[in-house]
mmCIF file of C-alpha atoms in Angstrom:
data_model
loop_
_atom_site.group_PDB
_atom_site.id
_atom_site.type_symbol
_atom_site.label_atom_id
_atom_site.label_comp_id
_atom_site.label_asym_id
_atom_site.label_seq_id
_atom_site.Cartn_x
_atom_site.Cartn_y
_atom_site.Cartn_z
ATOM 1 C CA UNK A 1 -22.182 -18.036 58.365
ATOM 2 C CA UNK A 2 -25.370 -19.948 56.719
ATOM 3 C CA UNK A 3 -27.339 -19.986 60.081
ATOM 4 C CA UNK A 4 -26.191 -15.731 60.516
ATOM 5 C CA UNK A 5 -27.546 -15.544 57.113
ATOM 6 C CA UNK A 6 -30.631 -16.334 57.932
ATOM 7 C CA UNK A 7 -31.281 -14.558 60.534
ATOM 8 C CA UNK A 8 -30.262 -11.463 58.777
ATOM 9 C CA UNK A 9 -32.614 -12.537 55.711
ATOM 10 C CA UNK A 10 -35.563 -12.899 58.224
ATOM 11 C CA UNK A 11 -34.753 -9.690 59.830
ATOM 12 C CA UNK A 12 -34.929 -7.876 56.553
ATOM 13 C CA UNK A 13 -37.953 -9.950 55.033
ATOM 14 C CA UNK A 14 -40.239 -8.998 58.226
ATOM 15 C CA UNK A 15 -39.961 -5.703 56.349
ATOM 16 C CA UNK A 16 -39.763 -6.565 53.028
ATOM 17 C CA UNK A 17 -43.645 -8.542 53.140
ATOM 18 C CA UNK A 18 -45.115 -5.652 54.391
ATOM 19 C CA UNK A 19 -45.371 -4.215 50.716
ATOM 20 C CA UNK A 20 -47.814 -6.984 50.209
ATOM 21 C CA UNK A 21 -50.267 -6.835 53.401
ATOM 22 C CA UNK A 22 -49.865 -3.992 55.283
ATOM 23 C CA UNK A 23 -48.946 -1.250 52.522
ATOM 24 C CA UNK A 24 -52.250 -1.679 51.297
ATOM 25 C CA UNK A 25 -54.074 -1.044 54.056
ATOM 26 C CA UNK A 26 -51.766 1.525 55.331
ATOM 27 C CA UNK A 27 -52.184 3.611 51.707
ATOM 28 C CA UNK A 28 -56.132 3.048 52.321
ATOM 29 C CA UNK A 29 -56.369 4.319 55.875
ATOM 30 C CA UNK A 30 -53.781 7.136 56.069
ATOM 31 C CA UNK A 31 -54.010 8.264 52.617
ATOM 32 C CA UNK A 32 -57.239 7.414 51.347
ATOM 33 C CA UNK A 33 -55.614 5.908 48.068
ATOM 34 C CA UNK A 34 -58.130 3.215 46.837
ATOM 35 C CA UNK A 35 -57.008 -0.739 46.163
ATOM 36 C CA UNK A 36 -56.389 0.321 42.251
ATOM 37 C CA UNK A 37 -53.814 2.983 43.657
ATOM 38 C CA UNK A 38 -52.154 0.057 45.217
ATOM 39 C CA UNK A 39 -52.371 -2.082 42.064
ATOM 40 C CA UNK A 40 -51.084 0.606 40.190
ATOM 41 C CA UNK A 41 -47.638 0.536 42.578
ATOM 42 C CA UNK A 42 -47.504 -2.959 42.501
ATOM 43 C CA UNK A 43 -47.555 -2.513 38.606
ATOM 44 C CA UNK A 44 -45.073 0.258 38.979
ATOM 45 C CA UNK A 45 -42.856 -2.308 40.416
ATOM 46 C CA UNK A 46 -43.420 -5.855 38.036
ATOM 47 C CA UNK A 47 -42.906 -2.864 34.756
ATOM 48 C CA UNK A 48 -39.289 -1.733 37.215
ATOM 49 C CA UNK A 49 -38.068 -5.782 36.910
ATOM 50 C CA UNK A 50 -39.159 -6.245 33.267
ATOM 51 C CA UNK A 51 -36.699 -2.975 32.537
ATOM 52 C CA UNK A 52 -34.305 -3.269 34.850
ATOM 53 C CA UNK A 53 -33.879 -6.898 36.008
ATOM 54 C CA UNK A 54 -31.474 -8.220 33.263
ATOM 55 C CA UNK A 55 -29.252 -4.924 33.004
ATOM 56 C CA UNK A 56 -28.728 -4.717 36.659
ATOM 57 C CA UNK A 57 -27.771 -8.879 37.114
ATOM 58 C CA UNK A 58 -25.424 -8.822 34.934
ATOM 59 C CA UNK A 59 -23.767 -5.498 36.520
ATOM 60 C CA UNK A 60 -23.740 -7.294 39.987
ATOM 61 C CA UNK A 61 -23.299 -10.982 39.425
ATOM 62 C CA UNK A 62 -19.515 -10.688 39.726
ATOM 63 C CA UNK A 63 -19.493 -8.183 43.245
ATOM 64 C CA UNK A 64 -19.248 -9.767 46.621
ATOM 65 C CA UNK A 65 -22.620 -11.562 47.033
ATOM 66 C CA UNK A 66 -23.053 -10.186 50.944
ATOM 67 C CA UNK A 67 -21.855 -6.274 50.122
ATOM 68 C CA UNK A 68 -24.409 -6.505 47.152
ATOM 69 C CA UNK A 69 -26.973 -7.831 50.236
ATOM 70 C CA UNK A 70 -26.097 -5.033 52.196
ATOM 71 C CA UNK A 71 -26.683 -2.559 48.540
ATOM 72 C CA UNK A 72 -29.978 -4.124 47.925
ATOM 73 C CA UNK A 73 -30.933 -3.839 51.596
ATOM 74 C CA UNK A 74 -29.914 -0.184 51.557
ATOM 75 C CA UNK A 75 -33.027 0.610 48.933
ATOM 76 C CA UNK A 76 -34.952 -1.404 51.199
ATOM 77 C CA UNK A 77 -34.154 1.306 54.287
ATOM 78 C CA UNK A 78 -34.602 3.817 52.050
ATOM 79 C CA UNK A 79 -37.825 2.878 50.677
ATOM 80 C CA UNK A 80 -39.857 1.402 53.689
ATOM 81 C CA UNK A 81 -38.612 4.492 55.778
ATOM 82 C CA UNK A 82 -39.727 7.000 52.931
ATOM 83 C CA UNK A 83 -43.568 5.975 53.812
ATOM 84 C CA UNK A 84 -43.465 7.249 56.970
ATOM 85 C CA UNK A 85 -42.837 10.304 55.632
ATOM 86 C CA UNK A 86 -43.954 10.880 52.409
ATOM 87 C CA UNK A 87 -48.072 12.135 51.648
ATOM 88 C CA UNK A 88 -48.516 12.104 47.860
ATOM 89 C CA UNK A 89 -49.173 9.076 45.529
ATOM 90 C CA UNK A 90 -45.942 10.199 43.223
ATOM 91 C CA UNK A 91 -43.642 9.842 45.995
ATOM 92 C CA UNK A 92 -44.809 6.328 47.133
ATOM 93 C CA UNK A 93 -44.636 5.198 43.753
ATOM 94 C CA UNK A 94 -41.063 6.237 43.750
ATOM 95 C CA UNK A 95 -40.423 4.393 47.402
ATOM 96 C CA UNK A 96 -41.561 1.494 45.215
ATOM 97 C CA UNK A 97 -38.920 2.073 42.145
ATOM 98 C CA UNK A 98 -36.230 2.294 45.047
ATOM 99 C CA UNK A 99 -37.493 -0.741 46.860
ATOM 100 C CA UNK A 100 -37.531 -2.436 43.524
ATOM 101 C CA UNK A 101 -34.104 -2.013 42.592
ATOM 102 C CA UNK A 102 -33.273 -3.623 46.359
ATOM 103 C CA UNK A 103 -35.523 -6.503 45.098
ATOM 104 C CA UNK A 104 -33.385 -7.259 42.068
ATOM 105 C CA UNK A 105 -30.273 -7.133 43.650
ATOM 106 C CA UNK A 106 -31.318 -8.831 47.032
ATOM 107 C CA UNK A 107 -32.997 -12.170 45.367
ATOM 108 C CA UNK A 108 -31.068 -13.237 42.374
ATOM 109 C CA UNK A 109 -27.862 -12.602 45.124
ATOM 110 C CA UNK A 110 -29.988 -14.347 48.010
ATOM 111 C CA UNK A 111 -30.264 -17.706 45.465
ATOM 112 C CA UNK A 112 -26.771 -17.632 44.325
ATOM 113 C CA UNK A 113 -25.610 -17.198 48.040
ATOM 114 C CA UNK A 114 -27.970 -20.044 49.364
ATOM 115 C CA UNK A 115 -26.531 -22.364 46.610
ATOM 116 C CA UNK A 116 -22.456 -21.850 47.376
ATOM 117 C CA UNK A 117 -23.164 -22.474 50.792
ATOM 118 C CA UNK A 118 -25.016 -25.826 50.185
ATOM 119 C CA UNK A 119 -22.453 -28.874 49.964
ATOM 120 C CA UNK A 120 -23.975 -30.437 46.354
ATOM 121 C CA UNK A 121 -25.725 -33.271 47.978
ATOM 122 C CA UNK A 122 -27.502 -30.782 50.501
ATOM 123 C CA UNK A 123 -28.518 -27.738 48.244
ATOM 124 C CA UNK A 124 -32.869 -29.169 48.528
ATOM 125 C CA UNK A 125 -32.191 -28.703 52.678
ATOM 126 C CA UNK A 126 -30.229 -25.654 52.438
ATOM 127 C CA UNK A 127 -32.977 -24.000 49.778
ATOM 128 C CA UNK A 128 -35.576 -25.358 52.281
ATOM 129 C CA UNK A 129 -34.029 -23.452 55.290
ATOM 130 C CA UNK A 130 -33.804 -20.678 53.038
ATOM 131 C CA UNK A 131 -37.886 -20.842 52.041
ATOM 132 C CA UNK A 132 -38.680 -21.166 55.642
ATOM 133 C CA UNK A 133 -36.747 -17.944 55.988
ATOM 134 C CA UNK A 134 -39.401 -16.332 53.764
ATOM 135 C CA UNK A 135 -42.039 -18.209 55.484
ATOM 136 C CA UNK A 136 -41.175 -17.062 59.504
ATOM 137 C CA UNK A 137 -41.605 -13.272 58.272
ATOM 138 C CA UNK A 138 -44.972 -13.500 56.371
ATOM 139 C CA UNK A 139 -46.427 -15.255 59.534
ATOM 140 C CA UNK A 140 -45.346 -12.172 61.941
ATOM 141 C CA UNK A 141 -45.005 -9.622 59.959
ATOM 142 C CA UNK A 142 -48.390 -8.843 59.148
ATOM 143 C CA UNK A 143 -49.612 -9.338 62.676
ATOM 144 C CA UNK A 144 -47.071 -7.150 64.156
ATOM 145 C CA UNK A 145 -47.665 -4.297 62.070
ATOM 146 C CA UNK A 146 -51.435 -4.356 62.118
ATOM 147 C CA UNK A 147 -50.665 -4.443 66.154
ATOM 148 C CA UNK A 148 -48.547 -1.371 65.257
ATOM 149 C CA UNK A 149 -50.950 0.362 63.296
ATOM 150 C CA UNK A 150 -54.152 -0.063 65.260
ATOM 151 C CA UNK A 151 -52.811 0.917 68.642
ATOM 152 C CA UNK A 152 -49.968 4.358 67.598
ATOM 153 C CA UNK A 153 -49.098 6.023 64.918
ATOM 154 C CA UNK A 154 -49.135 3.854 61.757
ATOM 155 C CA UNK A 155 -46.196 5.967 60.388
ATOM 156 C CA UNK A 156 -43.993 3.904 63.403
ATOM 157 C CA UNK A 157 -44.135 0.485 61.046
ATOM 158 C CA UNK A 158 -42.160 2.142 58.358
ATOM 159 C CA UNK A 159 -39.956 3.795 60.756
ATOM 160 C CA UNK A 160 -39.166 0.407 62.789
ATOM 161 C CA UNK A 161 -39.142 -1.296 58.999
ATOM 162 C CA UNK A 162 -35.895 1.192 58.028
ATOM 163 C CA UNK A 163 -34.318 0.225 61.169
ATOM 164 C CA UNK A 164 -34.684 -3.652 60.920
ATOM 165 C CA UNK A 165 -33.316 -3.054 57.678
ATOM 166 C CA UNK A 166 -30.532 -1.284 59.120
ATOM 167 C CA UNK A 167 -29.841 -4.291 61.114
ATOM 168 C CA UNK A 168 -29.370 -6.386 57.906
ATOM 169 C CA UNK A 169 -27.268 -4.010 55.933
ATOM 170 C CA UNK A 170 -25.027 -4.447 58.839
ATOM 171 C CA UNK A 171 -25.097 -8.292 59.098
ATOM 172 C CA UNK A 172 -24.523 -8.607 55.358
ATOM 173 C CA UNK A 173 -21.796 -6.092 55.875
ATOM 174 C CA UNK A 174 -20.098 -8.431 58.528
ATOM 175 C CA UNK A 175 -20.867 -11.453 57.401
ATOM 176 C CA UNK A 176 -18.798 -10.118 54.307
ATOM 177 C CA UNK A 177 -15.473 -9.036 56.372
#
Protein backbone atom coordinates (compact mmCIF):
# COMPACT_ATOMS: atom_id res chain seq x y z
CA UNK A 1 0.00 0.00 0.00
CA UNK A 2 3.16 2.38 0.96
CA UNK A 3 4.98 1.66 -2.41
CA UNK A 4 1.07 2.37 -4.39
CA UNK A 5 1.19 5.43 -2.37
CA UNK A 6 3.84 6.71 -3.84
CA UNK A 7 3.32 6.30 -6.99
CA UNK A 8 0.01 7.95 -6.74
CA UNK A 9 1.77 10.97 -4.77
CA UNK A 10 4.30 11.30 -7.71
CA UNK A 11 1.60 11.09 -10.21
CA UNK A 12 -0.24 13.95 -8.62
CA UNK A 13 2.96 16.07 -7.62
CA UNK A 14 4.19 16.08 -11.47
CA UNK A 15 1.17 18.39 -11.52
CA UNK A 16 1.14 19.91 -8.44
CA UNK A 17 5.07 21.67 -9.09
CA UNK A 18 3.98 23.10 -12.07
CA UNK A 19 2.40 26.10 -10.02
CA UNK A 20 5.95 26.93 -9.23
CA UNK A 21 7.90 26.72 -12.75
CA UNK A 22 5.79 26.47 -15.45
CA UNK A 23 2.64 28.65 -14.29
CA UNK A 24 4.80 31.47 -14.44
CA UNK A 25 5.91 31.29 -17.61
CA UNK A 26 2.73 30.01 -18.95
CA UNK A 27 0.77 33.35 -17.32
CA UNK A 28 3.74 35.43 -19.09
CA UNK A 29 3.52 33.96 -22.56
CA UNK A 30 -0.21 33.24 -23.07
CA UNK A 31 -1.52 35.96 -21.04
CA UNK A 32 0.91 38.57 -20.91
CA UNK A 33 0.50 38.84 -16.98
CA UNK A 34 3.92 40.19 -15.70
CA UNK A 35 6.14 38.20 -12.79
CA UNK A 36 4.28 40.59 -10.03
CA UNK A 37 0.89 39.08 -11.41
CA UNK A 38 2.37 35.80 -10.53
CA UNK A 39 3.61 36.99 -7.12
CA UNK A 40 0.43 38.35 -6.47
CA UNK A 41 -1.23 34.53 -6.93
CA UNK A 42 1.35 33.05 -5.10
CA UNK A 43 0.38 35.63 -2.32
CA UNK A 44 -3.22 34.86 -2.98
CA UNK A 45 -2.37 31.42 -1.96
CA UNK A 46 0.29 31.79 1.40
CA UNK A 47 -2.88 34.66 2.68
CA UNK A 48 -5.56 31.18 1.65
CA UNK A 49 -3.26 28.87 4.36
CA UNK A 50 -2.85 31.63 6.98
CA UNK A 51 -7.01 31.74 6.92
CA UNK A 52 -7.86 28.59 6.21
CA UNK A 53 -5.14 26.11 7.26
CA UNK A 54 -6.08 25.59 10.99
CA UNK A 55 -10.03 25.60 10.46
CA UNK A 56 -9.89 23.11 7.72
CA UNK A 57 -7.21 20.47 9.79
CA UNK A 58 -9.07 20.22 12.39
CA UNK A 59 -12.38 19.50 10.18
CA UNK A 60 -10.42 16.64 8.38
CA UNK A 61 -7.96 15.16 10.80
CA UNK A 62 -10.47 12.52 11.92
CA UNK A 63 -11.81 11.41 7.97
CA UNK A 64 -10.16 8.54 6.22
CA UNK A 65 -6.63 9.84 5.45
CA UNK A 66 -6.76 8.33 1.56
CA UNK A 67 -10.64 9.62 0.76
CA UNK A 68 -9.39 13.07 2.17
CA UNK A 69 -6.26 12.39 -0.59
CA UNK A 70 -8.62 11.76 -3.14
CA UNK A 71 -10.78 15.40 -1.75
CA UNK A 72 -7.65 17.36 -1.81
CA UNK A 73 -6.65 15.90 -5.17
CA UNK A 74 -10.09 16.74 -6.53
CA UNK A 75 -9.23 20.77 -6.12
CA UNK A 76 -6.11 19.88 -7.65
CA UNK A 77 -8.15 18.58 -11.06
CA UNK A 78 -10.19 21.28 -10.74
CA UNK A 79 -7.71 23.91 -10.48
CA UNK A 80 -4.81 22.86 -12.90
CA UNK A 81 -7.59 22.02 -15.55
CA UNK A 82 -9.32 25.54 -15.01
CA UNK A 83 -6.01 27.19 -16.71
CA UNK A 84 -6.51 25.73 -19.75
CA UNK A 85 -9.47 27.37 -19.96
CA UNK A 86 -9.77 30.32 -18.18
CA UNK A 87 -8.32 34.10 -19.84
CA UNK A 88 -8.67 36.69 -17.05
CA UNK A 89 -6.34 37.30 -14.02
CA UNK A 90 -9.59 36.97 -11.50
CA UNK A 91 -10.26 33.58 -12.57
CA UNK A 92 -6.65 32.23 -12.19
CA UNK A 93 -6.47 33.70 -8.94
CA UNK A 94 -9.47 31.70 -8.04
CA UNK A 95 -7.83 28.29 -9.71
CA UNK A 96 -5.27 29.20 -7.04
CA UNK A 97 -7.87 29.50 -3.90
CA UNK A 98 -9.21 26.00 -5.20
CA UNK A 99 -5.79 24.51 -5.61
CA UNK A 100 -5.03 25.87 -2.21
CA UNK A 101 -7.63 24.28 -0.34
CA UNK A 102 -6.27 20.76 -2.14
CA UNK A 103 -2.88 21.87 -0.64
CA UNK A 104 -4.14 21.94 2.93
CA UNK A 105 -5.89 18.92 2.87
CA UNK A 106 -3.36 16.88 0.67
CA UNK A 107 -0.04 17.66 2.93
CA UNK A 108 -0.93 17.72 6.54
CA UNK A 109 -2.92 14.13 5.37
CA UNK A 110 0.22 13.11 3.14
CA UNK A 111 2.54 13.46 6.66
CA UNK A 112 0.13 11.81 8.89
CA UNK A 113 -0.29 8.94 6.25
CA UNK A 114 3.58 8.57 5.68
CA UNK A 115 4.00 8.31 9.53
CA UNK A 116 1.22 5.28 10.29
CA UNK A 117 2.72 3.44 7.67
CA UNK A 118 6.34 3.68 9.05
CA UNK A 119 7.06 0.82 11.73
CA UNK A 120 8.58 3.40 14.70
CA UNK A 121 12.11 2.44 14.14
CA UNK A 122 11.73 3.14 10.26
CA UNK A 123 9.64 6.45 10.11
CA UNK A 124 13.47 8.65 8.87
CA UNK A 125 13.40 5.86 5.69
CA UNK A 126 9.81 5.93 5.16
CA UNK A 127 9.78 10.09 5.32
CA UNK A 128 12.86 9.78 3.02
CA UNK A 129 10.95 7.69 0.36
CA UNK A 130 8.30 10.04 0.83
CA UNK A 131 10.77 13.36 0.07
CA UNK A 132 12.13 11.58 -2.88
CA UNK A 133 8.52 11.38 -3.96
CA UNK A 134 8.54 15.20 -4.08
CA UNK A 135 11.90 15.18 -5.53
CA UNK A 136 11.18 12.62 -8.88
CA UNK A 137 8.32 15.22 -9.95
CA UNK A 138 10.25 18.57 -9.69
CA UNK A 139 13.04 16.92 -11.86
CA UNK A 140 10.41 15.99 -14.82
CA UNK A 141 7.91 18.01 -14.40
CA UNK A 142 9.26 21.13 -15.49
CA UNK A 143 11.00 19.61 -18.47
CA UNK A 144 8.00 17.89 -19.68
CA UNK A 145 5.82 20.73 -19.70
CA UNK A 146 8.20 23.24 -21.20
CA UNK A 147 8.48 20.23 -23.99
CA UNK A 148 4.66 20.60 -23.96
CA UNK A 149 4.48 24.14 -24.24
CA UNK A 150 7.12 24.95 -26.82
CA UNK A 151 6.12 22.39 -29.40
CA UNK A 152 1.54 22.51 -29.15
CA UNK A 153 -0.73 24.23 -27.54
CA UNK A 154 0.42 25.28 -24.04
CA UNK A 155 -3.25 24.98 -22.85
CA UNK A 156 -2.52 20.81 -23.31
CA UNK A 157 -0.21 20.92 -19.86
CA UNK A 158 -3.16 21.90 -17.80
CA UNK A 159 -5.38 19.62 -19.60
CA UNK A 160 -2.92 16.46 -19.20
CA UNK A 161 -2.27 18.04 -15.42
CA UNK A 162 -6.35 17.45 -14.60
CA UNK A 163 -6.05 14.07 -15.94
CA UNK A 164 -2.89 12.87 -13.99
CA UNK A 165 -4.74 14.16 -11.22
CA UNK A 166 -7.58 12.12 -12.11
CA UNK A 167 -5.35 9.20 -11.91
CA UNK A 168 -4.58 9.96 -8.20
CA UNK A 169 -8.04 10.71 -7.01
CA UNK A 170 -8.60 7.24 -8.16
CA UNK A 171 -5.56 5.55 -6.50
CA UNK A 172 -6.31 7.30 -3.22
CA UNK A 173 -9.83 6.17 -3.78
CA UNK A 174 -8.63 2.44 -4.02
CA UNK A 175 -6.03 2.40 -1.96
CA UNK A 176 -8.86 3.42 0.60
CA UNK A 177 -11.39 0.36 -0.21
Amino acid sequence: AFVSFIFANIIMLIVYQQMYGSLSVYLRDSHGINPQGYGFLMSTSAVTVIFFQFWLTRNIKHRPPFLMMAFGTIFYAIGFLLFGFFTTFVLFALNIVIITIGEMIVVPTSQALVAGFAPEEMRGRYMAIAGLSWAIPSTLGPGLAGYIMDNYNPNLVWYIGGALCGVSVLAYYFLHL
